[in-house]
PDB file of C-alpha atoms and ligand atoms in Angstrom:
ATOM      1  CA  UNK E1478      76.580  80.236 113.212  1.00  0.00           C
ATOM      2  CA  UNK E1479      79.059  82.707 114.697  1.00  0.00           C
ATOM      3  CA  UNK E1480      80.275  85.392 112.306  1.00  0.00           C
ATOM      4  CA  UNK E1481      84.081  85.273 112.241  1.00  0.00           C
ATOM      5  CA  UNK E1482      84.638  87.626 109.335  1.00  0.00           C
ATOM      6  CA  UNK E1483      82.478  90.286 107.760  1.00  0.00           C
ATOM      7  CA  UNK E1484      83.112  92.639 104.881  1.00  0.00           C
ATOM      8  CA  UNK E1485      83.265  96.247 106.039  1.00  0.00           C
ATOM      9  CA  UNK E1486      80.027  98.197 105.691  1.00  0.00           C
ATOM     10  CA  UNK E1487      82.107 100.946 104.057  1.00  0.00           C
ATOM     11  CA  UNK E1488      82.541  98.697 100.987  1.00  0.00           C
ATOM     12  CA  UNK E1489      79.619  98.309  98.580  1.00  0.00           C
ATOM     13  CA  UNK E1490      78.655  94.947  97.091  1.00  0.00           C
ATOM     14  CA  UNK E1491      80.117  95.881  93.687  1.00  0.00           C
ATOM     15  CA  UNK E1492      82.728  93.275  92.651  1.00  0.00           C
ATOM     16  CA  UNK E1493      86.226  94.752  92.212  1.00  0.00           C
ATOM     17  CA  UNK E1494      87.430  94.888  88.596  1.00  0.00           C
ATOM     18  CA  UNK E1495      91.098  94.502  89.613  1.00  0.00           C
ATOM     19  CA  UNK E1496      93.280  91.771  88.075  1.00  0.00           C
ATOM     20  CA  UNK E1497      93.824  88.542  90.030  1.00  0.00           C
ATOM     21  CA  UNK E1498      96.487  89.123  92.694  1.00  0.00           C
ATOM     22  CA  UNK E1499      96.358  92.919  92.463  1.00  0.00           C
ATOM     23  CA  UNK E1500      96.733  94.431  95.920  1.00  0.00           C
ATOM     24  CA  UNK E1501      94.486  97.451  95.256  1.00  0.00           C
ATOM     25  CA  UNK E1502      91.667  95.322  96.696  1.00  0.00           C
ATOM     26  CA  UNK E1503      93.511  94.714  99.978  1.00  0.00           C
ATOM     27  CA  UNK E1504      94.150  98.438 100.330  1.00  0.00           C
ATOM     28  CA  UNK E1505      90.477  99.251  99.679  1.00  0.00           C
ATOM     29  CA  UNK E1506      89.542  96.817 102.432  1.00  0.00           C
ATOM     30  CA  UNK E1507      91.964  98.404 104.906  1.00  0.00           C
ATOM     31  CA  UNK E1508      90.748 101.939 104.196  1.00  0.00           C
ATOM     32  CA  UNK E1509      87.116 100.835 104.553  1.00  0.00           C
ATOM     33  CA  UNK E1510      87.794  99.038 107.844  1.00  0.00           C
ATOM     34  CA  UNK E1511      89.573 102.079 109.273  1.00  0.00           C
ATOM     35  CA  UNK E1512      86.710 104.414 108.318  1.00  0.00           C
ATOM     36  CA  UNK E1513      84.239 102.008 109.908  1.00  0.00           C
ATOM     37  CA  UNK E1514      86.300 101.540 113.084  1.00  0.00           C
ATOM     38  CA  UNK E1515      86.701 105.293 113.528  1.00  0.00           C
ATOM     39  CA  UNK E1516      82.926 105.714 113.113  1.00  0.00           C
ATOM     40  CA  UNK E1517      83.282 108.445 110.472  1.00  0.00           C
ATOM     41  CA  UNK E1518      81.531 106.815 107.519  1.00  0.00           C
ATOM     42  CA  UNK E1519      78.758 109.427 107.504  1.00  0.00           C
ATOM     43  CA  UNK E1520      81.152 112.352 107.174  1.00  0.00           C
ATOM     44  CA  UNK E1521      83.923 110.877 105.024  1.00  0.00           C
ATOM     45  CA  UNK E1522      84.496 111.998 101.441  1.00  0.00           C
ATOM     46  CA  UNK E1523      86.958 110.075  99.274  1.00  0.00           C
ATOM     47  CA  UNK E1524      88.548 111.377  96.098  1.00  0.00           C
ATOM     48  CA  UNK E1525      89.088 108.750  93.392  1.00  0.00           C
ATOM     49  CA  UNK E1526      92.014 109.055  90.957  1.00  0.00           C
ATOM     50  CA  UNK E1527      92.602 108.402  87.296  1.00  0.00           C
ATOM     51  CA  UNK E1528      94.359 105.051  87.177  1.00  0.00           C
ATOM     52  CA  UNK E1529      93.306 101.482  87.910  1.00  0.00           C
ATOM     53  CA  UNK E1530      91.439 102.753  90.995  1.00  0.00           C
ATOM     54  CA  UNK E1531      89.367 105.137  88.879  1.00  0.00           C
ATOM     55  CA  UNK E1532      86.199 103.300  89.862  1.00  0.00           C
ATOM     56  CA  UNK E1533      86.896 103.453  93.598  1.00  0.00           C
ATOM     57  CA  UNK E1534      83.746 105.574  93.800  1.00  0.00           C
ATOM     58  CA  UNK E1535      81.785 102.378  93.083  1.00  0.00           C
ATOM     59  CA  UNK E1536      83.501 100.428  95.827  1.00  0.00           C
ATOM     60  CA  UNK E1537      83.364 102.731  98.861  1.00  0.00           C
ATOM     61  CA  UNK E1538      79.961 103.439 100.359  1.00  0.00           C
ATOM     62  CA  UNK E1539      80.986 106.834 101.768  1.00  0.00           C
ATOM     63  CA  UNK E1540      80.660 109.925  99.583  1.00  0.00           C
ATOM     64  CA  UNK E1541      83.117 109.900  96.679  1.00  0.00           C
ATOM     65  CA  UNK E1542      84.245 112.478  94.129  1.00  0.00           C
ATOM     66  CA  UNK E1543      86.165 111.752  90.918  1.00  0.00           C
ATOM     67  CA  UNK E1544      89.145 114.038  90.278  1.00  0.00           C
ATOM     68  CA  UNK E1545      90.926 114.729  86.995  1.00  0.00           C
ATOM     69  CA  UNK E1546      94.282 112.968  86.646  1.00  0.00           C
ATOM     70  CA  UNK E1547      96.645 114.089  89.436  1.00  0.00           C
ATOM     71  CA  UNK E1548      94.319 116.701  90.853  1.00  0.00           C
ATOM     72  CA  UNK E1549      92.959 114.748  93.811  1.00  0.00           C
ATOM     73  CA  UNK E1550      94.830 116.782  96.497  1.00  0.00           C
ATOM     74  CA  UNK E1551      93.467 120.017  95.020  1.00  0.00           C
ATOM     75  CA  UNK E1552      89.921 118.606  94.946  1.00  0.00           C
ATOM     76  CA  UNK E1553      90.376 117.298  98.496  1.00  0.00           C
ATOM     77  CA  UNK E1554      91.587 120.721  99.621  1.00  0.00           C
ATOM     78  CA  UNK E1555      88.346 122.279  98.385  1.00  0.00           C
ATOM     79  CA  UNK E1556      86.195 119.590  99.970  1.00  0.00           C
ATOM     80  CA  UNK E1557      87.957 119.932 103.308  1.00  0.00           C
ATOM     81  CA  UNK E1558      88.001 123.719 103.412  1.00  0.00           C
ATOM     82  CA  UNK E1559      84.305 123.913 102.476  1.00  0.00           C
ATOM     83  CA  UNK E1560      83.272 121.593 105.324  1.00  0.00           C
ATOM     84  CA  UNK E1561      86.212 121.155 107.740  1.00  0.00           C
ATOM     85  CA  UNK E1562      84.320 118.610 109.857  1.00  0.00           C
ATOM     86  CA  UNK E1563      84.392 116.193 106.919  1.00  0.00           C
ATOM     87  CA  UNK E1564      87.082 113.531 106.828  1.00  0.00           C
ATOM     88  CA  UNK E1565      88.627 113.763 103.368  1.00  0.00           C
ATOM     89  CA  UNK E1566      90.985 111.267 101.764  1.00  0.00           C
ATOM     90  CA  UNK E1567      92.468 110.782  98.322  1.00  0.00           C
ATOM     91  CA  UNK E1568      93.344 107.407  96.835  1.00  0.00           C
ATOM     92  CA  UNK E1569      96.066 107.754  94.195  1.00  0.00           C
ATOM     93  CA  UNK E1570      98.503 105.691  92.169  1.00  0.00           C
ATOM     94  CA  UNK E1571     102.129 106.632  91.586  1.00  0.00           C
ATOM     95  CA  UNK E1572     101.455 107.855  88.040  1.00  0.00           C
ATOM     96  CA  UNK E1573      98.578 109.967  89.303  1.00  0.00           C
ATOM     97  CA  UNK E1574     100.343 111.365  92.376  1.00  0.00           C
ATOM     98  CA  UNK E1575     104.039 111.451  91.498  1.00  0.00           C
ATOM     99  CA  UNK E1576     103.933 112.436  87.807  1.00  0.00           C
ATOM    100  CA  UNK E1577     101.048 114.608  86.612  1.00  0.00           C
ATOM    101  CA  UNK E1578      99.988 115.330  90.213  1.00  0.00           C
ATOM    102  CA  UNK E1579     103.355 116.144  91.804  1.00  0.00           C
ATOM    103  CA  UNK E1580     102.647 119.856  92.173  1.00  0.00           C
ATOM    104  CA  UNK E1581      99.246 119.329  93.801  1.00  0.00           C
ATOM    105  CA  UNK E1582     100.759 116.842  96.237  1.00  0.00           C
ATOM    106  CA  UNK E1583     103.735 118.971  97.223  1.00  0.00           C
ATOM    107  CA  UNK E1584     101.698 122.144  97.651  1.00  0.00           C
ATOM    108  CA  UNK E1585      98.875 120.480  99.595  1.00  0.00           C
ATOM    109  CA  UNK E1586     101.571 119.017 101.855  1.00  0.00           C
ATOM    110  CA  UNK E1587     103.428 122.269 102.345  1.00  0.00           C
ATOM    111  CA  UNK E1588     100.178 124.106 103.106  1.00  0.00           C
ATOM    112  CA  UNK E1589      99.501 121.558 105.820  1.00  0.00           C
ATOM    113  CA  UNK E1590      96.098 120.763 104.362  1.00  0.00           C
ATOM    114  CA  UNK E1591      94.261 118.647 106.877  1.00  0.00           C
ATOM    115  CA  UNK E1592      93.634 115.766 104.454  1.00  0.00           C
ATOM    116  CA  UNK E1593      94.844 112.170 104.170  1.00  0.00           C
ATOM    117  CA  UNK E1594      96.479 110.723 101.081  1.00  0.00           C
ATOM    118  CA  UNK E1595      96.501 107.000 100.390  1.00  0.00           C
ATOM    119  CA  UNK E1596      99.338 106.640  97.897  1.00  0.00           C
ATOM    120  CA  UNK E1597      99.501 103.298  96.072  1.00  0.00           C
ATOM    121  CA  UNK E1598     103.018 102.777  94.684  1.00  0.00           C
ATOM    122  CA  UNK E1599     103.250  99.858  92.237  1.00  0.00           C
ATOM    123  CA  UNK E1600     106.259 101.253  90.321  1.00  0.00           C
ATOM    124  CA  UNK E1601     104.348 101.384  87.027  1.00  0.00           C
ATOM    125  CA  UNK E1602     101.415 102.911  85.134  1.00  0.00           C
ATOM    126  CA  UNK E1603      98.950 100.064  85.588  1.00  0.00           C
ATOM    127  CA  UNK E1604      95.774 101.210  83.882  1.00  0.00           C
ATOM    128  CA  UNK E1605      97.387 102.313  80.633  1.00  0.00           C
ATOM    129  CA  UNK E1606      99.308  99.088  80.078  1.00  0.00           C
ATOM    130  CA  UNK E1607     102.543  99.233  82.046  1.00  0.00           C
ATOM    131  CA  UNK E1608     104.552 102.270  81.006  1.00  0.00           C
ATOM    132  CA  UNK E1609     107.405 103.702  83.124  1.00  0.00           C
ATOM    133  CA  UNK E1610     106.230 105.743  86.109  1.00  0.00           C
ATOM    134  CA  UNK E1611     108.324 108.197  88.171  1.00  0.00           C
ATOM    135  CA  UNK E1612     108.630 105.374  90.712  1.00  0.00           C
ATOM    136  CA  UNK E1613     109.851 102.740  88.231  1.00  0.00           C
ATOM    137  CA  UNK E1614     113.078 101.235  89.578  1.00  0.00           C
ATOM    138  CA  UNK E1615     116.482 101.656  87.893  1.00  0.00           C
ATOM    139  CA  UNK E1616     116.810  98.839  85.360  1.00  0.00           C
ATOM    140  CA  UNK E1617     113.121  97.906  85.570  1.00  0.00           C
ATOM    141  CA  UNK E1618     111.671  96.708  82.284  1.00  0.00           C
ATOM    142  CA  UNK E1619     108.381  98.359  81.310  1.00  0.00           C
ATOM    143  CA  UNK E1620     106.529  98.934  78.035  1.00  0.00           C
ATOM    144  CA  UNK E1621     108.438 102.196  77.542  1.00  0.00           C
ATOM    145  CA  UNK E1622     111.775 100.991  78.959  1.00  0.00           C
ATOM    146  CA  UNK E1623     112.217  97.633  77.169  1.00  0.00           C
ATOM    147  CA  UNK E1624     115.935  97.580  78.080  1.00  0.00           C
ATOM    148  CA  UNK E1625     115.274  98.666  81.669  1.00  0.00           C
ATOM    149  CA  UNK E1626     115.006 102.168  83.118  1.00  0.00           C
ATOM    150  CA  UNK E1627     118.199 104.001  82.232  1.00  0.00           C
ATOM    151  CA  UNK E1628     118.702 106.642  84.917  1.00  0.00           C
ATOM    152  CA  UNK E1629     121.085 108.608  82.694  1.00  0.00           C
ATOM    153  CA  UNK E1630     118.152 109.315  80.393  1.00  0.00           C
ATOM    154  CA  UNK E1631     115.037 108.847  82.526  1.00  0.00           C
ATOM    155  CA  UNK E1632     116.389 110.085  85.849  1.00  0.00           C
ATOM    156  CA  UNK E1633     115.997 108.436  89.226  1.00  0.00           C
ATOM    157  CA  UNK E1634     112.806 107.218  90.885  1.00  0.00           C
ATOM    158  CA  UNK E1635     110.959 109.681  93.122  1.00  0.00           C
ATOM    159  CA  UNK E1636     110.854 108.695  96.782  1.00  0.00           C
ATOM    160  CA  UNK E1637     107.642 110.420  97.801  1.00  0.00           C
ATOM    161  CA  UNK E1638     107.694 109.865 101.574  1.00  0.00           C
ATOM    162  CA  UNK E1639     111.275 111.081 101.850  1.00  0.00           C
ATOM    163  CA  UNK E1640     110.475 114.141  99.706  1.00  0.00           C
ATOM    164  CA  UNK E1641     107.300 115.282 101.456  1.00  0.00           C
ATOM    165  CA  UNK E1642     108.661 114.568 104.922  1.00  0.00           C
ATOM    166  CA  UNK E1643     110.945 117.612 104.485  1.00  0.00           C
ATOM    167  CA  UNK E1644     107.896 119.895 104.234  1.00  0.00           C
ATOM    168  CA  UNK E1645     106.692 121.662 107.369  1.00  0.00           C
ATOM    169  CA  UNK E1646     102.983 121.013 106.720  1.00  0.00           C
ATOM    170  CA  UNK E1647     103.292 117.241 106.958  1.00  0.00           C
ATOM    171  CA  UNK E1648     101.948 115.782 110.184  1.00  0.00           C
ATOM    172  CA  UNK E1649     102.403 112.144 109.291  1.00  0.00           C
ATOM    173  CA  UNK E1650     104.191 110.234 106.517  1.00  0.00           C
ATOM    174  CA  UNK E1651     104.727 106.490 106.585  1.00  0.00           C
ATOM    175  CA  UNK E1652     105.631 103.889 103.978  1.00  0.00           C
ATOM    176  CA  UNK E1653     104.124 100.435 104.352  1.00  0.00           C
ATOM    177  CA  UNK E1654     103.578  97.370 102.157  1.00  0.00           C
ATOM    178  CA  UNK E1655     100.816  94.827 101.614  1.00  0.00           C
ATOM    179  CA  UNK E1656     102.981  91.828 100.704  1.00  0.00           C
ATOM    180  CA  UNK E1657     102.346  89.733 103.824  1.00  0.00           C
ATOM    181  CA  UNK E1658      99.889  89.421 106.681  1.00  0.00           C
ATOM    182  CA  UNK E1659     102.175  91.180 109.236  1.00  0.00           C
ATOM    183  CA  UNK E1660     102.783  94.040 106.803  1.00  0.00           C
ATOM    184  CA  UNK E1661      99.073  94.291 105.966  1.00  0.00           C
ATOM    185  CA  UNK E1662      98.371  94.706 109.679  1.00  0.00           C
ATOM    186  CA  UNK E1663     101.023  97.440 109.891  1.00  0.00           C
ATOM    187  CA  UNK E1664      99.540  99.112 106.822  1.00  0.00           C
ATOM    188  CA  UNK E1665      96.144  99.250 108.490  1.00  0.00           C
ATOM    189  CA  UNK E1666      97.657 100.770 111.639  1.00  0.00           C
ATOM    190  CA  UNK E1667      99.372 103.446 109.528  1.00  0.00           C
ATOM    191  CA  UNK E1668      96.132 104.273 107.694  1.00  0.00           C
ATOM    192  CA  UNK E1669      94.339 104.539 111.023  1.00  0.00           C
ATOM    193  CA  UNK E1670      97.039 106.829 112.417  1.00  0.00           C
ATOM    194  CA  UNK E1671      96.816 109.066 109.336  1.00  0.00           C
ATOM    195  CA  UNK E1672      93.009 109.345 109.512  1.00  0.00           C
ATOM    196  CA  UNK E1673      93.217 109.976 113.262  1.00  0.00           C
ATOM    197  CA  UNK E1674      95.735 112.783 112.703  1.00  0.00           C
ATOM    198  CA  UNK E1675      93.264 114.413 110.324  1.00  0.00           C
ATOM    199  CA  UNK E1676      90.318 113.977 112.714  1.00  0.00           C
ATOM    200  CA  UNK E1677      92.426 115.667 115.414  1.00  0.00           C
ATOM    201  CA  UNK E1678      93.318 118.529 113.034  1.00  0.00           C
ATOM    202  CA  UNK E1679      97.072 117.857 113.020  1.00  0.00           C
ATOM    203  CA  UNK E1680      97.759 118.558 109.328  1.00  0.00           C
ATOM    204  CA  UNK E1681      98.600 116.708 106.128  1.00  0.00           C
ATOM    205  CA  UNK E1682      98.982 112.939 106.356  1.00  0.00           C
ATOM    206  CA  UNK E1683     100.150 110.449 103.757  1.00  0.00           C
ATOM    207  CA  UNK E1684     100.529 106.678 103.750  1.00  0.00           C
ATOM    208  CA  UNK E1685     102.558 105.286 100.873  1.00  0.00           C
ATOM    209  CA  UNK E1686     101.714 101.652 100.253  1.00  0.00           C
ATOM    210  CA  UNK E1687     103.997  99.398  98.191  1.00  0.00           C
ATOM    211  CA  UNK E1688     101.556  97.468  96.036  1.00  0.00           C
ATOM    212  CA  UNK E1689     101.785  94.810  93.312  1.00  0.00           C
ATOM    213  CA  UNK E1690     100.801  94.901  89.641  1.00  0.00           C
ATOM    214  CA  UNK E1691     101.221  91.261  88.561  1.00  0.00           C
ATOM    215  CA  UNK E1692      99.693  91.930  85.136  1.00  0.00           C
ATOM    216  CA  UNK E1693     102.127  94.606  84.016  1.00  0.00           C
ATOM    217  CA  UNK E1694     105.094  93.174  85.862  1.00  0.00           C
ATOM    218  CA  UNK E1695     104.461  89.936  83.916  1.00  0.00           C
ATOM    219  CA  UNK E1696     104.486  87.813  87.060  1.00  0.00           C
ATOM    220  CA  UNK E1697     102.105  85.522  88.893  1.00  0.00           C
ATOM    221  CA  UNK E1698     100.443  87.028  91.993  1.00  0.00           C
ATOM    222  CA  UNK E1699     102.829  85.148  94.312  1.00  0.00           C
ATOM    223  CA  UNK E1700     105.912  86.003  92.222  1.00  0.00           C
ATOM    224  CA  UNK E1701     104.805  89.640  92.211  1.00  0.00           C
ATOM    225  CA  UNK E1702     104.787  89.825  96.002  1.00  0.00           C
ATOM    226  CA  UNK E1703     108.290  88.317  96.060  1.00  0.00           C
ATOM    227  CA  UNK E1704     109.444  90.821  93.411  1.00  0.00           C
ATOM    228  CA  UNK E1705     108.040  93.632  95.552  1.00  0.00           C
ATOM    229  CA  UNK E1706     110.006  92.383  98.569  1.00  0.00           C
ATOM    230  CA  UNK E1707     113.241  91.809  96.640  1.00  0.00           C
ATOM    231  CA  UNK E1708     113.223  94.944  94.493  1.00  0.00           C
ATOM    232  CA  UNK E1709     110.894  97.630  95.817  1.00  0.00           C
ATOM    233  CA  UNK E1710     111.569  97.368  99.541  1.00  0.00           C
ATOM    234  CA  UNK E1711     115.343  98.003  99.298  1.00  0.00           C
ATOM    235  CA  UNK E1712     114.732 101.121  97.191  1.00  0.00           C
ATOM    236  CA  UNK E1713     111.684 102.257  99.149  1.00  0.00           C
ATOM    237  CA  UNK E1714     112.426 101.388 102.788  1.00  0.00           C
ATOM    238  CA  UNK E1715     109.390 100.912 104.991  1.00  0.00           C
ATOM    239  CA  UNK E1716     108.971 103.120 108.018  1.00  0.00           C
ATOM    240  CA  UNK E1717     107.745 106.388 109.513  1.00  0.00           C
ATOM    241  CA  UNK E1718     109.271 109.380 107.708  1.00  0.00           C
ATOM    242  CA  UNK E1719     107.535 112.150 109.628  1.00  0.00           C
ATOM    243  CA  UNK E1720     105.434 112.232 112.776  1.00  0.00           C
ATOM    244  CA  UNK E1721     104.182 115.551 114.118  1.00  0.00           C
ATOM    245  CA  UNK E1722     100.903 114.068 115.314  1.00  0.00           C
ATOM    246  CA  UNK E1723     101.616 114.953 118.925  1.00  0.00           C
ATOM    247  CA  UNK E1724     101.403 118.726 118.530  1.00  0.00           C
ATOM    248  CA  UNK E1725     100.278 119.224 114.935  1.00  0.00           C
ATOM    249  CA  UNK E1726     102.052 121.157 112.218  1.00  0.00           C
ATOM    250  CA  UNK E1727     101.003 124.679 113.173  1.00  0.00           C
ATOM    251  CA  UNK E1728     102.087 124.533 116.835  1.00  0.00           C
ATOM    252  CA  UNK E1729     105.433 126.372 116.399  1.00  0.00           C
ATOM    253  CA  UNK E1730     104.692 128.487 113.360  1.00  0.00           C
TER     254      UNK E1730
HETATM  255  C1  TPP Z2050      95.253 114.139  81.621  1.00  0.00           C
HETATM  256  C2  TPP Z2050      95.506 112.674  81.420  1.00  0.00           C
HETATM  257  N1  TPP Z2050      96.732 112.255  81.062  1.00  0.00           N
HETATM  258  C3  TPP Z2050      96.983 110.941  80.903  1.00  0.00           C
HETATM  259  C4  TPP Z2050      95.990 110.018  81.103  1.00  0.00           C
HETATM  260  C5  TPP Z2050      96.279 108.552  80.895  1.00  0.00           C
HETATM  261  N2  TPP Z2050      96.383 107.807  82.146  1.00  0.00           N
HETATM  262  C6  TPP Z2050      95.337 107.162  82.672  1.00  0.00           C
HETATM  263  S1  TPP Z2050      95.738 106.329  84.077  1.00  0.00           S
HETATM  264  C7  TPP Z2050      97.362 106.820  83.947  1.00  0.00           C
HETATM  265  C8  TPP Z2050      98.398 106.369  84.953  1.00  0.00           C
HETATM  266  C9  TPP Z2050      97.902 105.418  85.950  1.00  0.00           C
HETATM  267  O1  TPP Z2050      98.953 104.919  86.726  1.00  0.00           O
HETATM  268  P1  TPP Z2050      98.963 105.000  88.294  1.00  0.00           P
HETATM  269  O2  TPP Z2050      98.525 106.337  88.769  1.00  0.00           O
HETATM  270  O3  TPP Z2050     100.302 104.555  88.742  1.00  0.00           O
HETATM  271  O4  TPP Z2050      97.815 104.006  88.782  1.00  0.00           O
HETATM  272  P2  TPP Z2050      97.641 102.434  88.566  1.00  0.00           P
HETATM  273  O5  TPP Z2050      96.821 102.313  87.298  1.00  0.00           O
HETATM  274  O6  TPP Z2050      98.997 101.822  88.458  1.00  0.00           O
HETATM  275  O7  TPP Z2050      96.905 101.992  89.783  1.00  0.00           O
HETATM  276  C10 TPP Z2050      97.550 107.637  82.834  1.00  0.00           C
HETATM  277  C11 TPP Z2050      98.853 108.213  82.430  1.00  0.00           C
HETATM  278  C12 TPP Z2050      94.710 110.497  81.484  1.00  0.00           C
HETATM  279  N3  TPP Z2050      93.685 109.658  81.725  1.00  0.00           N
HETATM  280  N4  TPP Z2050      94.492 111.820  81.650  1.00  0.00           N
HETATM  281  S1  SF4 Z2051      96.800  96.516  85.786  1.00  0.00           S
HETATM  282 FE1  SF4 Z2051      98.026  96.216  87.657  1.00  0.00          FE
HETATM  283  S2  SF4 Z2051      97.361  97.831  89.138  1.00  0.00           S
HETATM  284 FE2  SF4 Z2051      95.801  97.634  87.479  1.00  0.00          FE
HETATM  285  S3  SF4 Z2051      94.260  96.203  88.286  1.00  0.00           S
HETATM  286 FE3  SF4 Z2051      95.703  95.005  87.046  1.00  0.00          FE
HETATM  287  S4  SF4 Z2051      97.267  94.284  88.523  1.00  0.00           S
HETATM  288 FE4  SF4 Z2051      96.134  95.972  89.500  1.00  0.00          FE
END
């Protein structure tokens, strides 16, 4: 029988532990397919976060390193500088990257570290039970904002792509979503572009992916995707925020 679909060889056979309808699994699949298509499995090192994706090291068949909470860009910097021919990526949630890990992210970006960040924004702390994250929307109800996020007390959500795109070391920054088949295809293209920028030595690349957390949003998987479209997309517009992949970030410095 003809094979019409095959799981990427860059994914192990370990079953994902993610909740039903969680889009972490889709993003894992896209990253694995890109690594396989670029033929870099043998020299790719991923850095797993603290968060729901903490066990990503079990799911990818390339080399993986576990970083302390928020420190993945610093760990990736070391891995990349030690062996620059490696392809190094981090996989981080919004709590991991945009709260405890903000400094590592901003400084890796401004240094133009030649690494790729896969940033999974689900507007909440998933693993710890649904507390407010820096990306939680104004008015969004979470375990720690039962009356909705009050921006007069908790401040405004951090728009990571917009913020890092102002830094000179960023070669590529794009925000995508995995709420529909067309958007999943665009997300894969963005991940491929980011990895390609790294392989060509162009500088720091980041793909922010709007992702669902049906469990902590208190919605069914289908409702969660609709909530993402209705609420996250207006606040976090999809698109390319920086593209210096033509010349690379150090061309005019
Ligand atoms: C130093 C430290 N502080 C806090 C925690 C608790 N903690 C574990 S995961 C997490 C946040 C996870 O949220 P996010 O990064 O958005 O990923 P998600 O689980 O939503 O995929 C926190 C605060 C920890 N493990 N280590
Ligand atoms: S808690 Fe949320 S982010 Fe974590 S696995 Fe479940 S649905 Fe996914």
